[in-house]
PDB file of C-alpha atoms and ligand atoms in Angstrom:
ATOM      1  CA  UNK A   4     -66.295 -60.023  47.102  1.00  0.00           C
ATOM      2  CA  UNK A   5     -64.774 -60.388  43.946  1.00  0.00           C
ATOM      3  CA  UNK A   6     -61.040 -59.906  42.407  1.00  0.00           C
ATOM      4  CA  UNK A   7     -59.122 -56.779  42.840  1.00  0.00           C
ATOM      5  CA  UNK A   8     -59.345 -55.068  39.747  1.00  0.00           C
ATOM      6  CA  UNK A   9     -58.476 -51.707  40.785  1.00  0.00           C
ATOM      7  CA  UNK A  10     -55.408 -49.810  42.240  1.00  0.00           C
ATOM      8  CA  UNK A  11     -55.152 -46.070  43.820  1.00  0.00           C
ATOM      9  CA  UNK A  12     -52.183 -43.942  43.956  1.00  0.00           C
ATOM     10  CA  UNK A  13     -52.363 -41.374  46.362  1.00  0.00           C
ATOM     11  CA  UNK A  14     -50.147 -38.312  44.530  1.00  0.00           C
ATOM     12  CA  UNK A  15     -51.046 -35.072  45.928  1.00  0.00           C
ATOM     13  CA  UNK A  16     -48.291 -34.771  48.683  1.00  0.00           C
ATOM     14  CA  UNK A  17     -45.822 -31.899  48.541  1.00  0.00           C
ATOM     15  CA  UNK A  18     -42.765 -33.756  48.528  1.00  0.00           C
ATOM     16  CA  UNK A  19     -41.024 -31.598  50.699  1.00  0.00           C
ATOM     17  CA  UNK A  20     -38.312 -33.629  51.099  1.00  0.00           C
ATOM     18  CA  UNK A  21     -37.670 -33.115  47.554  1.00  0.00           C
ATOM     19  CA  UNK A  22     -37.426 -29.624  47.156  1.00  0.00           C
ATOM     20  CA  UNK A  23     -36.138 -27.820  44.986  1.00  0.00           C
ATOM     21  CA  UNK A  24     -36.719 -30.566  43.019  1.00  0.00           C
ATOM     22  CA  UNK A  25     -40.428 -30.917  43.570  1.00  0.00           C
ATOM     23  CA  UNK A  26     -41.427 -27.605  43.156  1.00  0.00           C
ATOM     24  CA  UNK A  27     -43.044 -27.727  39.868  1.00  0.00           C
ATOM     25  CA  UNK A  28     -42.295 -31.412  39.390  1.00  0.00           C
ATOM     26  CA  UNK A  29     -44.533 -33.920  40.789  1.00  0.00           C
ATOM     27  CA  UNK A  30     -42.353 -36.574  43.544  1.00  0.00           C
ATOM     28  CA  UNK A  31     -44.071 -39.258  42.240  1.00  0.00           C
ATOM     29  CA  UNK A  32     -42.457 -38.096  38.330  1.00  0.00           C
ATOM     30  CA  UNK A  33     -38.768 -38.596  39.829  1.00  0.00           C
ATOM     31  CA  UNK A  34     -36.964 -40.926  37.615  1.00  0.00           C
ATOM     32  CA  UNK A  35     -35.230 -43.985  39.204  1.00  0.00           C
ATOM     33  CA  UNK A  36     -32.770 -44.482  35.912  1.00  0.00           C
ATOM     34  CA  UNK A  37     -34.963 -43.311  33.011  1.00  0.00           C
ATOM     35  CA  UNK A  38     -38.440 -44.061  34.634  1.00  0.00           C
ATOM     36  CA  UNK A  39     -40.766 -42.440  37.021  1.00  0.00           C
ATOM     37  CA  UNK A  40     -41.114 -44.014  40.226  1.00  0.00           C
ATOM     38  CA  UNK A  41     -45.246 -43.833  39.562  1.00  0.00           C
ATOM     39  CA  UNK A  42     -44.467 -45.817  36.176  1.00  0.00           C
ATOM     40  CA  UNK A  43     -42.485 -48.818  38.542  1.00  0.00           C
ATOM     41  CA  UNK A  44     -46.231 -48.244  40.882  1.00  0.00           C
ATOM     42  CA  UNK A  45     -48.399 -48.925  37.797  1.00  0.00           C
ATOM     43  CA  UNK A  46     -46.323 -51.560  36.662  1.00  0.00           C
ATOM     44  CA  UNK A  47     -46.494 -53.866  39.560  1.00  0.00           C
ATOM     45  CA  UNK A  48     -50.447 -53.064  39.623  1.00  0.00           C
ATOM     46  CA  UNK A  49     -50.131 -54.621  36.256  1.00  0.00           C
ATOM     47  CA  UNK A  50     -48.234 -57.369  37.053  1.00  0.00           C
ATOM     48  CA  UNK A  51     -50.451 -58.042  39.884  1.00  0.00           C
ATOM     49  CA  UNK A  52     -53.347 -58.328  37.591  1.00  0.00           C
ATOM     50  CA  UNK A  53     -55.092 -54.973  37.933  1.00  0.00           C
ATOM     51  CA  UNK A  54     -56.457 -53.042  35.378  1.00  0.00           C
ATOM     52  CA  UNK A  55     -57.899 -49.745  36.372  1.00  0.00           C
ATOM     53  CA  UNK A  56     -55.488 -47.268  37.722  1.00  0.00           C
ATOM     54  CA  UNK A  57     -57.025 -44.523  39.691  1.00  0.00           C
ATOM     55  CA  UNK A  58     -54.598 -41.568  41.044  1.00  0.00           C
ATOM     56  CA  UNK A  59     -55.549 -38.606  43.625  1.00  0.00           C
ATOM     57  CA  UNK A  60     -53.790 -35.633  42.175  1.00  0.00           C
ATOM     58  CA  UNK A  61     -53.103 -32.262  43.111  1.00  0.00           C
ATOM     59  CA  UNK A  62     -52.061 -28.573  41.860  1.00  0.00           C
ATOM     60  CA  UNK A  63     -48.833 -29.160  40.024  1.00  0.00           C
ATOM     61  CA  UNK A  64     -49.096 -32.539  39.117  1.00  0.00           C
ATOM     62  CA  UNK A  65     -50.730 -32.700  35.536  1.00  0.00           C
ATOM     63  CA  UNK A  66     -47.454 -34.601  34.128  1.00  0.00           C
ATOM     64  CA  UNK A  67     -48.351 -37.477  35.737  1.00  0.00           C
ATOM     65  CA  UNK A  68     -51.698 -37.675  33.106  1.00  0.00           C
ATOM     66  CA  UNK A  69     -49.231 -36.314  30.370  1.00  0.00           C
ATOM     67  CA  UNK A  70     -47.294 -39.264  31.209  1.00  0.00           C
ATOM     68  CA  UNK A  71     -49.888 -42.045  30.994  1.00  0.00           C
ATOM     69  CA  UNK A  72     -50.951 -40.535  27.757  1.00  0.00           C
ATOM     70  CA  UNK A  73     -49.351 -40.308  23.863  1.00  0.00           C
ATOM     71  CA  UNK A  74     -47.149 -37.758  23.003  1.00  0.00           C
ATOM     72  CA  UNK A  75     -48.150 -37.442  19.390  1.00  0.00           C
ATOM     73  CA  UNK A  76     -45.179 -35.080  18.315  1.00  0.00           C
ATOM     74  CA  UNK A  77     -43.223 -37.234  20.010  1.00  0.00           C
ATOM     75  CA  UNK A  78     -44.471 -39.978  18.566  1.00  0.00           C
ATOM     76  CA  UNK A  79     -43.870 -38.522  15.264  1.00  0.00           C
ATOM     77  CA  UNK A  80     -40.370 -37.200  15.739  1.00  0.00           C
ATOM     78  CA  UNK A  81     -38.804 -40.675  16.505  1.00  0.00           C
ATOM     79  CA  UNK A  82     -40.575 -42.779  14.288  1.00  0.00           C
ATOM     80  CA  UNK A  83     -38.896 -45.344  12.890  1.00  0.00           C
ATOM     81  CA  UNK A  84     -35.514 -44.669  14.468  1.00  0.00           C
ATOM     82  CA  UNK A  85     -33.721 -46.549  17.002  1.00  0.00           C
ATOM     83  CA  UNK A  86     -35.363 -44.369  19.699  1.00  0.00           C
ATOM     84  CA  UNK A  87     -38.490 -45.332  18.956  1.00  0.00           C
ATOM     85  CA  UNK A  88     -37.558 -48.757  21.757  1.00  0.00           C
ATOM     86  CA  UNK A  89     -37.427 -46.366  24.780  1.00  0.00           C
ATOM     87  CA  UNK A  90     -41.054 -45.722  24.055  1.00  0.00           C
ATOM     88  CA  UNK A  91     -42.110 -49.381  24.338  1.00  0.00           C
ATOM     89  CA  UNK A  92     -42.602 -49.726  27.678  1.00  0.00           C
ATOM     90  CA  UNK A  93     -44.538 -47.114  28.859  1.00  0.00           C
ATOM     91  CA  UNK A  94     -47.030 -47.832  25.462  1.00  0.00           C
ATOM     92  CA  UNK A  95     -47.632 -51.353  26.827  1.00  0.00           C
ATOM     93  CA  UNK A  96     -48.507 -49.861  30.332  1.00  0.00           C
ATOM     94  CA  UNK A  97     -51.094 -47.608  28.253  1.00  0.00           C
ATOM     95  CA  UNK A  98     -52.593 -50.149  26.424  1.00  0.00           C
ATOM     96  CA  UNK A  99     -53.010 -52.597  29.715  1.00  0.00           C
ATOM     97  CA  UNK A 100     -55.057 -50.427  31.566  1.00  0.00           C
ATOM     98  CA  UNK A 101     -57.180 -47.148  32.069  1.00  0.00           C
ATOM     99  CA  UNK A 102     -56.359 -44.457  34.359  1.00  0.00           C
ATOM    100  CA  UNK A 103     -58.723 -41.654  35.737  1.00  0.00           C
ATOM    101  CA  UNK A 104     -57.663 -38.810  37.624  1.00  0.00           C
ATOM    102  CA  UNK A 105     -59.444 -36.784  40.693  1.00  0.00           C
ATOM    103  CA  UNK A 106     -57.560 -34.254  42.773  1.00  0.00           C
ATOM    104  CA  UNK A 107     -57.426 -33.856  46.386  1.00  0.00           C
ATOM    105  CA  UNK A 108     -58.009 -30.013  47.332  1.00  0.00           C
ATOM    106  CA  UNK A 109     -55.897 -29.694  50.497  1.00  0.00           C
ATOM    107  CA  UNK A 110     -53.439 -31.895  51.353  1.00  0.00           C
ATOM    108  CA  UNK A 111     -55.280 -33.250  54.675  1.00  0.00           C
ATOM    109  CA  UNK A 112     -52.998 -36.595  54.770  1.00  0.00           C
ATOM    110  CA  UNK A 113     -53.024 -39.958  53.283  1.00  0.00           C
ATOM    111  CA  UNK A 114     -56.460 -41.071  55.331  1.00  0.00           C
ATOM    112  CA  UNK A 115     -57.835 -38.393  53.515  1.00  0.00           C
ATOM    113  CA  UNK A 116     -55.900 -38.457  50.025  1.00  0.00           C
ATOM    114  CA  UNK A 117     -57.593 -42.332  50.093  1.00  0.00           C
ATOM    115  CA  UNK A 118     -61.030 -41.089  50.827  1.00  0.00           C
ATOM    116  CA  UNK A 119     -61.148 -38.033  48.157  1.00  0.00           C
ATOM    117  CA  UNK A 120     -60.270 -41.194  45.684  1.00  0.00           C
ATOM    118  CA  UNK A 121     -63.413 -43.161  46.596  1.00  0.00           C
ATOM    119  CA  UNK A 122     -65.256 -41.856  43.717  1.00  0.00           C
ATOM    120  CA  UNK A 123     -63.038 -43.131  41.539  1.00  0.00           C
ATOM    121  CA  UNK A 124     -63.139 -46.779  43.875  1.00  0.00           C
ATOM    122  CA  UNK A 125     -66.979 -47.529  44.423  1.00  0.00           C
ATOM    123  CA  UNK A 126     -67.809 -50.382  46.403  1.00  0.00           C
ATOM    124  CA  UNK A 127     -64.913 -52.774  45.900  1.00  0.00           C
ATOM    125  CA  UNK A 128     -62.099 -53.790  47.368  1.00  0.00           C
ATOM    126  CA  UNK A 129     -58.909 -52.044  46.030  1.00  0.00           C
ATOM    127  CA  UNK A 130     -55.452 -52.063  46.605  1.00  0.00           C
ATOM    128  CA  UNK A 131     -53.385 -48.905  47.092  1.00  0.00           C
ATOM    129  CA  UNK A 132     -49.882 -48.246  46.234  1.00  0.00           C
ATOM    130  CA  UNK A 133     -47.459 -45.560  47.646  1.00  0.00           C
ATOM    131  CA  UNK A 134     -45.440 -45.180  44.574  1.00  0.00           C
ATOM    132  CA  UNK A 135     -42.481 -43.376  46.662  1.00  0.00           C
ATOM    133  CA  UNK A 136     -42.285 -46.960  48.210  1.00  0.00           C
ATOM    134  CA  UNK A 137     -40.150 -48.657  44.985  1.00  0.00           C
ATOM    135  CA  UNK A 138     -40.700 -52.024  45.422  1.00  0.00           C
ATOM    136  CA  UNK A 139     -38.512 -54.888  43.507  1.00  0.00           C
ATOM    137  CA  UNK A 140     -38.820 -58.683  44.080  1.00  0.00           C
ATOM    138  CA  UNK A 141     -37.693 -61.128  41.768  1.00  0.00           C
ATOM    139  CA  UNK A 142     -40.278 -63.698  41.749  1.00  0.00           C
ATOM    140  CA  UNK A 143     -44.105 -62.443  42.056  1.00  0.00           C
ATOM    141  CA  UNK A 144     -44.113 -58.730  42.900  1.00  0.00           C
ATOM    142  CA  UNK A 145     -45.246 -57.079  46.572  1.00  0.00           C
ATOM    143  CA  UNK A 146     -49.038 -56.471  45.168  1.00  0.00           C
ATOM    144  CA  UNK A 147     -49.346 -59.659  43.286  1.00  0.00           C
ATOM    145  CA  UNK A 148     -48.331 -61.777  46.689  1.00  0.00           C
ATOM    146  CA  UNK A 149     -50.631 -59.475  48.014  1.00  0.00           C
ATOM    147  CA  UNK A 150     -53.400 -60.237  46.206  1.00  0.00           C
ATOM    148  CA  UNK A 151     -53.067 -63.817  46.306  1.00  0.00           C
ATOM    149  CA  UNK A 152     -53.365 -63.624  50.269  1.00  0.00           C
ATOM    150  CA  UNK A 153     -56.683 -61.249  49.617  1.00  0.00           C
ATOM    151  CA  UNK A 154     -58.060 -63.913  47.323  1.00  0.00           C
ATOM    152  CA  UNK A 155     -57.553 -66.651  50.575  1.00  0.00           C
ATOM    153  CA  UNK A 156     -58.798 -64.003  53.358  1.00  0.00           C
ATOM    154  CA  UNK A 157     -60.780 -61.141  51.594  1.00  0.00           C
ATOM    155  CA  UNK A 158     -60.133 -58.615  54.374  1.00  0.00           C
ATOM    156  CA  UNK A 159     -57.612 -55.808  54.392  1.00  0.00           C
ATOM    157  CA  UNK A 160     -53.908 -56.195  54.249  1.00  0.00           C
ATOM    158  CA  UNK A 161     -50.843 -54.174  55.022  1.00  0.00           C
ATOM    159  CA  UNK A 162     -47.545 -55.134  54.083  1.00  0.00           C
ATOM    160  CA  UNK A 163     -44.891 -54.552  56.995  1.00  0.00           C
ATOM    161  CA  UNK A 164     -41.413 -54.860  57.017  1.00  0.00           C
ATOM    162  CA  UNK A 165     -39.134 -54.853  60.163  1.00  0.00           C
ATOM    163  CA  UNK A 166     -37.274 -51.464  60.519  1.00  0.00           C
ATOM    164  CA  UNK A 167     -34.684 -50.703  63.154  1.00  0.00           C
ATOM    165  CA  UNK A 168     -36.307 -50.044  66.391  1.00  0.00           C
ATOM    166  CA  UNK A 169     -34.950 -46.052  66.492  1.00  0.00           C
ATOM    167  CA  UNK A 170     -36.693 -45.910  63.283  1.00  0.00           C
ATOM    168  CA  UNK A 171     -40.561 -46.543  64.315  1.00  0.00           C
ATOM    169  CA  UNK A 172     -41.473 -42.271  64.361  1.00  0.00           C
ATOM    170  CA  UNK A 173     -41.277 -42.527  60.693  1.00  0.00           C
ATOM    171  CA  UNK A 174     -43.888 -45.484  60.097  1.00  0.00           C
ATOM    172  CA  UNK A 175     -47.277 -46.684  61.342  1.00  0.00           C
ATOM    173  CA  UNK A 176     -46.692 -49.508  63.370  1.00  0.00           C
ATOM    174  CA  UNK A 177     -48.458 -52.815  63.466  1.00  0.00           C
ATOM    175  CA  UNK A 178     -48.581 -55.640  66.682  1.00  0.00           C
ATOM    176  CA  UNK A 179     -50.660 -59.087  66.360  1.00  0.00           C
ATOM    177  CA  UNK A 180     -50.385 -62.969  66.306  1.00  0.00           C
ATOM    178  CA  UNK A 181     -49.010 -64.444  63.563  1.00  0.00           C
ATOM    179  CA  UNK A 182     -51.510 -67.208  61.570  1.00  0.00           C
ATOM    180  CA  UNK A 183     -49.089 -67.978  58.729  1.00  0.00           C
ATOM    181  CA  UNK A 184     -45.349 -67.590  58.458  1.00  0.00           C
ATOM    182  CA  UNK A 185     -44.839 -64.088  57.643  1.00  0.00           C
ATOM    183  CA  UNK A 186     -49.011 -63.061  58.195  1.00  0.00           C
ATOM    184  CA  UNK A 187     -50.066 -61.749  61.193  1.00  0.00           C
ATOM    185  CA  UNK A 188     -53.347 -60.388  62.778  1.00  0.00           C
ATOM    186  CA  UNK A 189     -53.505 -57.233  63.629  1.00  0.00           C
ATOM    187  CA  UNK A 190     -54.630 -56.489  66.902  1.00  0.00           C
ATOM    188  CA  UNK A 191     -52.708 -52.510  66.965  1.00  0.00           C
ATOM    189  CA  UNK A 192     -52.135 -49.967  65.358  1.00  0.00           C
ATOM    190  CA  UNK A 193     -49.866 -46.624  65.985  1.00  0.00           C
ATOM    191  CA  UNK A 194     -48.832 -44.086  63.661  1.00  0.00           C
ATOM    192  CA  UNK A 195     -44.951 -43.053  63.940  1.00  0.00           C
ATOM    193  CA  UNK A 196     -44.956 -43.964  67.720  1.00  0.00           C
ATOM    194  CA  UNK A 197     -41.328 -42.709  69.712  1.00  0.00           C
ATOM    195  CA  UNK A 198     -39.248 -45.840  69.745  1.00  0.00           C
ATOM    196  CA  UNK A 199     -40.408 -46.265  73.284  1.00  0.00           C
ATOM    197  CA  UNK A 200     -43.842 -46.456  72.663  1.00  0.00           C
ATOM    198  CA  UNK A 201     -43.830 -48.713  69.795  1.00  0.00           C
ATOM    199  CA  UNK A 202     -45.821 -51.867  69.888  1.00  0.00           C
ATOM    200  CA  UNK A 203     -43.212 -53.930  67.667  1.00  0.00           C
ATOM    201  CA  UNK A 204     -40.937 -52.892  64.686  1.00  0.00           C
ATOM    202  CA  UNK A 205     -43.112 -54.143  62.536  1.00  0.00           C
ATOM    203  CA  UNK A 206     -43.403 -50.877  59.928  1.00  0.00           C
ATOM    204  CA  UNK A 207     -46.587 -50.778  57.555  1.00  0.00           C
ATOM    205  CA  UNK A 208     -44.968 -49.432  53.726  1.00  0.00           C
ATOM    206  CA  UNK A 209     -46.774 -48.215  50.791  1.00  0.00           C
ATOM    207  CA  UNK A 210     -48.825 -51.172  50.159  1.00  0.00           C
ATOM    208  CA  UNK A 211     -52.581 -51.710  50.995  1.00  0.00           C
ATOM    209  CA  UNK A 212     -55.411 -54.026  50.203  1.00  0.00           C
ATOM    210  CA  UNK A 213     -58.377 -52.142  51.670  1.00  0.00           C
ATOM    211  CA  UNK A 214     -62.244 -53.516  51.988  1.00  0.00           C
ATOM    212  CA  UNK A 215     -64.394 -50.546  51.040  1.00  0.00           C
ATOM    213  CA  UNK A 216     -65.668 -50.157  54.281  1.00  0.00           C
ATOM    214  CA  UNK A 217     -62.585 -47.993  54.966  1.00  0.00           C
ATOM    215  CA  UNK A 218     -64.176 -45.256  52.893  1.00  0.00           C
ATOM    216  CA  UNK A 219     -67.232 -44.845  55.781  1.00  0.00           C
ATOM    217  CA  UNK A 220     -64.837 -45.407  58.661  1.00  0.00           C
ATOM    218  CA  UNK A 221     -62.891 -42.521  57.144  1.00  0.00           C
ATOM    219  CA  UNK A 222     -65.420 -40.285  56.880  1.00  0.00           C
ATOM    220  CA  UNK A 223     -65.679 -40.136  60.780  1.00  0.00           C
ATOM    221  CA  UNK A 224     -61.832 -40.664  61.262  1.00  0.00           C
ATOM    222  CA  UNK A 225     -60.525 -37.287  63.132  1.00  0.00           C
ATOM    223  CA  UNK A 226     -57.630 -35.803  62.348  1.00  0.00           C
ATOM    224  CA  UNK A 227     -54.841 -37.883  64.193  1.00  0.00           C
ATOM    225  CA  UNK A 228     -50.839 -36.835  64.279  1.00  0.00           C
ATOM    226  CA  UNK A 229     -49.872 -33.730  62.418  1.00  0.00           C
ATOM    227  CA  UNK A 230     -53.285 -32.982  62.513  1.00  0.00           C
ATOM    228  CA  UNK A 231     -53.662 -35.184  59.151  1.00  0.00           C
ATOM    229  CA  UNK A 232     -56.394 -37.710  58.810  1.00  0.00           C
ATOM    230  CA  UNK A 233     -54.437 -40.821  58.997  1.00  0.00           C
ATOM    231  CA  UNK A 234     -54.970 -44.036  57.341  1.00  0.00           C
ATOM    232  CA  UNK A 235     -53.903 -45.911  60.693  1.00  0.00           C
ATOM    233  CA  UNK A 236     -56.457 -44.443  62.513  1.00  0.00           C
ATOM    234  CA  UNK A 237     -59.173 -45.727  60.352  1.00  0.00           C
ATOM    235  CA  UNK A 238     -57.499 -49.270  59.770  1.00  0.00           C
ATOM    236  CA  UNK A 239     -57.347 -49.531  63.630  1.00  0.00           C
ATOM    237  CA  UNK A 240     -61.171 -49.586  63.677  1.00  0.00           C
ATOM    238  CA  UNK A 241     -61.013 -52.529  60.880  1.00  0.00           C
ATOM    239  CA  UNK A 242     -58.361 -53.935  63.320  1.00  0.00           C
ATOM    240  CA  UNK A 243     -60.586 -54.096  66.583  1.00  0.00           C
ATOM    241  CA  UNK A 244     -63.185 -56.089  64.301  1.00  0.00           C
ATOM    242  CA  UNK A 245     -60.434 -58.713  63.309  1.00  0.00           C
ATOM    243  CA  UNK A 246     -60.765 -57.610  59.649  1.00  0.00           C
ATOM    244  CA  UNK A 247     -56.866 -56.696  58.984  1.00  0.00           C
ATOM    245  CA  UNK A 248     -53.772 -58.645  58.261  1.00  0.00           C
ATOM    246  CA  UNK A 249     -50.004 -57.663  58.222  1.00  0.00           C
ATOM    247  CA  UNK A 250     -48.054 -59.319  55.617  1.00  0.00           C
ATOM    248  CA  UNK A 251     -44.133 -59.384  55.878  1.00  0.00           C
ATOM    249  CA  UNK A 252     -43.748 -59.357  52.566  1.00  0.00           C
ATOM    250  CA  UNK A 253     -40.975 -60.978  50.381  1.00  0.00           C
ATOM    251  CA  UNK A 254     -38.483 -58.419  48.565  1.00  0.00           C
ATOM    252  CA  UNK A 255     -36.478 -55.126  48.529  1.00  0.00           C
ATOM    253  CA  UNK A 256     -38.277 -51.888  49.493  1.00  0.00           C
ATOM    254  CA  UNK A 257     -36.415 -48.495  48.752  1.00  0.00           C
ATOM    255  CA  UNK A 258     -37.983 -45.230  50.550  1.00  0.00           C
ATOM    256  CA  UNK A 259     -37.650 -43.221  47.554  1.00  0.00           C
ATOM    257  CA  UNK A 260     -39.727 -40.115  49.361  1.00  0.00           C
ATOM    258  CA  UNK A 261     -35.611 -39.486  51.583  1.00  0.00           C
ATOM    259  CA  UNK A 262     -33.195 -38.825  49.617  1.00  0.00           C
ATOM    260  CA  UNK A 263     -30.801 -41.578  51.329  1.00  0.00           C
ATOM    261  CA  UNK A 264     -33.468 -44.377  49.636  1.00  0.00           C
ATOM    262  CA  UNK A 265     -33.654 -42.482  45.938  1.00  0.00           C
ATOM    263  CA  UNK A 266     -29.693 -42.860  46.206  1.00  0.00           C
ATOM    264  CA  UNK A 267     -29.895 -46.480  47.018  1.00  0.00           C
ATOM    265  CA  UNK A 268     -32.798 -47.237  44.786  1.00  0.00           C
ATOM    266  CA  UNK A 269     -30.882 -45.521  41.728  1.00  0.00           C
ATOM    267  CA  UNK A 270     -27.480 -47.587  42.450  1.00  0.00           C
ATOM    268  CA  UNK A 271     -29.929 -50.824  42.957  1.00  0.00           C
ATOM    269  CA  UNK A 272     -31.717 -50.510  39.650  1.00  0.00           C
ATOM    270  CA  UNK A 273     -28.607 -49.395  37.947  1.00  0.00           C
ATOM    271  CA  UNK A 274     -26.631 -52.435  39.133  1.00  0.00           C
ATOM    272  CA  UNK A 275     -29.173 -54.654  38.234  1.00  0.00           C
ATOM    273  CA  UNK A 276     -29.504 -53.129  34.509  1.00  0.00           C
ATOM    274  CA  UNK A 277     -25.812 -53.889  33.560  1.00  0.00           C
TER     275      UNK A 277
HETATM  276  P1  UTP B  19     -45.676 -38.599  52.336  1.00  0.00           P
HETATM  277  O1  UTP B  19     -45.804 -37.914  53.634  1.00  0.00           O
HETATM  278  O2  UTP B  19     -44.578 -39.578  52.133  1.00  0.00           O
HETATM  279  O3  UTP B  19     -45.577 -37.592  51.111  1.00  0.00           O
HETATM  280  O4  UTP B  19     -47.078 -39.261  51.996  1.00  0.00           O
HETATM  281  P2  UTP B  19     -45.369 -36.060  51.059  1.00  0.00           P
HETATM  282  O5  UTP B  19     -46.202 -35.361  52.093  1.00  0.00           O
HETATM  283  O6  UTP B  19     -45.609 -35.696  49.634  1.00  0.00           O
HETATM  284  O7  UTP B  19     -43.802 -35.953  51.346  1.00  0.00           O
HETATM  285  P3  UTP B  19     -42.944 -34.980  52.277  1.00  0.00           P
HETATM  286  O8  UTP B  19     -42.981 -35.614  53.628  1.00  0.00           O
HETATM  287  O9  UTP B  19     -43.555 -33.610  52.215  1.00  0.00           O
HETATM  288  O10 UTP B  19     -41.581 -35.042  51.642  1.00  0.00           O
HETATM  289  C1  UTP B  19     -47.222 -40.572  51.506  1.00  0.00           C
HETATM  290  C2  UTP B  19     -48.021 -40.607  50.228  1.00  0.00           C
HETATM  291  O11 UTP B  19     -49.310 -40.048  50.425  1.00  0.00           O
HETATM  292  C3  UTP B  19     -49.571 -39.036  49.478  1.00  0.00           C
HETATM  293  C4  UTP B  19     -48.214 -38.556  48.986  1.00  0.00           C
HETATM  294  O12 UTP B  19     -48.316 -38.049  47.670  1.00  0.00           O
HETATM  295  C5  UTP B  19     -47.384 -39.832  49.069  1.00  0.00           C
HETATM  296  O13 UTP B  19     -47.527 -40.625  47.921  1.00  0.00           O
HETATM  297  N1  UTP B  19     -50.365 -37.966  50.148  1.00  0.00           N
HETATM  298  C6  UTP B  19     -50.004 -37.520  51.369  1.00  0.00           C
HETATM  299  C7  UTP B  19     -51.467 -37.443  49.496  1.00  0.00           C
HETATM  300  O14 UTP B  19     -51.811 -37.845  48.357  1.00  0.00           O
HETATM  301  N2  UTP B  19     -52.187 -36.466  50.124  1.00  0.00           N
HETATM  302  C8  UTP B  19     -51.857 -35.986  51.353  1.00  0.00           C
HETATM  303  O15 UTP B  19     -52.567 -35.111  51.870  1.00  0.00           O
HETATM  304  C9  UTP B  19     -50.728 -36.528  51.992  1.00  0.00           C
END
């Protein structure tokens, strides 16, 4: 298998937890200071050495390919004024890599929001970022330390982070053996199990190396909780195979879907701008 060259964003949810806000504005175009938490997504993709962004859209969400695009009357207006810098960024994240678009009809859950992007995938392995998980690490970013593990193991990877035990209902949860510091094997799997029922409090967040595999065990994964098909339901079946690590990875994580984490993402980011 060779290098992981491309990344999927999964961006049709609702965002309910946004609304008003999200009504006609995509979650995943809510600004932590001046840029969209997708942008931050992209950017650690990027920095992780990927260059073909691939993002399941829905109804609603066509400024997220506005985004990653020029704004040529934009463009124009500012030229050669001091504004012109704000634009910098986001051009270099054009120029680094190509993005194509397919959009995911009903919202059928994450399982499936991953599986309507396969044609956009093929037969590689991929990585797959949650962009309402804002990740920030100083060093090497959550995908790139992710992607040097892949390189080592080639199977799938999860990146988990310990959450407080009352918290597990909002997460899938992992258990296995560790094999490295901070890399485990999975050996189960449960998505948002009652505190009680939870194999460990190890919680898997918005960032994925997946074999392509996935995309046939997927196909015959049933709808799980909610009645969603669920992407822990069809890395379970990777798990009982031996074929999926959990990596407690180093950094900050902000859960910029609740409003609580947007809050504490903004004041993070804002601190660390001054
Ligand atoms: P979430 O459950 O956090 O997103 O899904 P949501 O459903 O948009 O948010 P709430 O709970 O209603 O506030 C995690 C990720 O999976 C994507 C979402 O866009 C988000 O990035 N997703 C989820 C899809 O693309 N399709 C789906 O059917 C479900």
């Amino acid at each position: 298998m060779s290098k992981i060259k491309k990344c999927l964003f999964p961006a049709a949810g609702y965002g309910t937890r946004f609304l008003p806000a999200t009504k006609a504005i995509p979650k995943e175009m809510l600004p932590v200071l001046t840029k969209p938490l997708l942008q931050y997504g992209v950017e650690e993709a990027i920095e992780a050495g990927l260059n073909t962004m691939a993002i399941v859209t829905g109804r609603g969400k066509r400024a997220i390919e506005d985004h990653f695009d020029i704004s040529y009357e934009l463009e124009h207006q500012i030229k050669g004024s001091s504004k012109e810098e704000y634009l910098t960024q986001i051009r270099k994240v054009i120029q680094s890599c190509t993005f194509s678009y397919t959009r995911q009809i009903e919202m059928k859950g994450l399982g499936h929001a991953i599986l309507t992007g396969e044609t956009l995938i093929g037969e590689e392995s991929f990585a797959v970022i949650l962009a309402d998980d804002l990740c920030d690490n100083e060093k090497a970013g959550v995908l790139s330390q992710m992607v040097a593990l892949y390189e080592k193991y080639k199977c799938s990877i999860v990146a988990v982070e310990e959450v407080p035990m009352q918290e597990t209902n909002k997460y899938g949860v992992i258990a296995g053996e560790f094999i490295e510091d901070n890399l485990l094997k999975v050996n189960d799997m449960v998505e948002k199990p009652n505190p009680k029922d939870a194999p460990s409090n190890l919680a898997i967040i918005g960032r994925y190396i997946l074999t392509p595999d996935i995309f046939d065990i997927l196909r015959e994964t049933k709808p799980g909780k909610a009645g969603e098909i669920q992407i822990t339901d069809a890395l379970l079946e990777q798990a009982k195979k031996g074929n999926v690590l959990a990596y407690k990875f180093e950094g900050k994580r902000f859960d910029c879907g609740s409003v609580d984490g947007f809050v504490e993402a903004t004041n993070y980011f804002y601190a660390k701008s001054k």
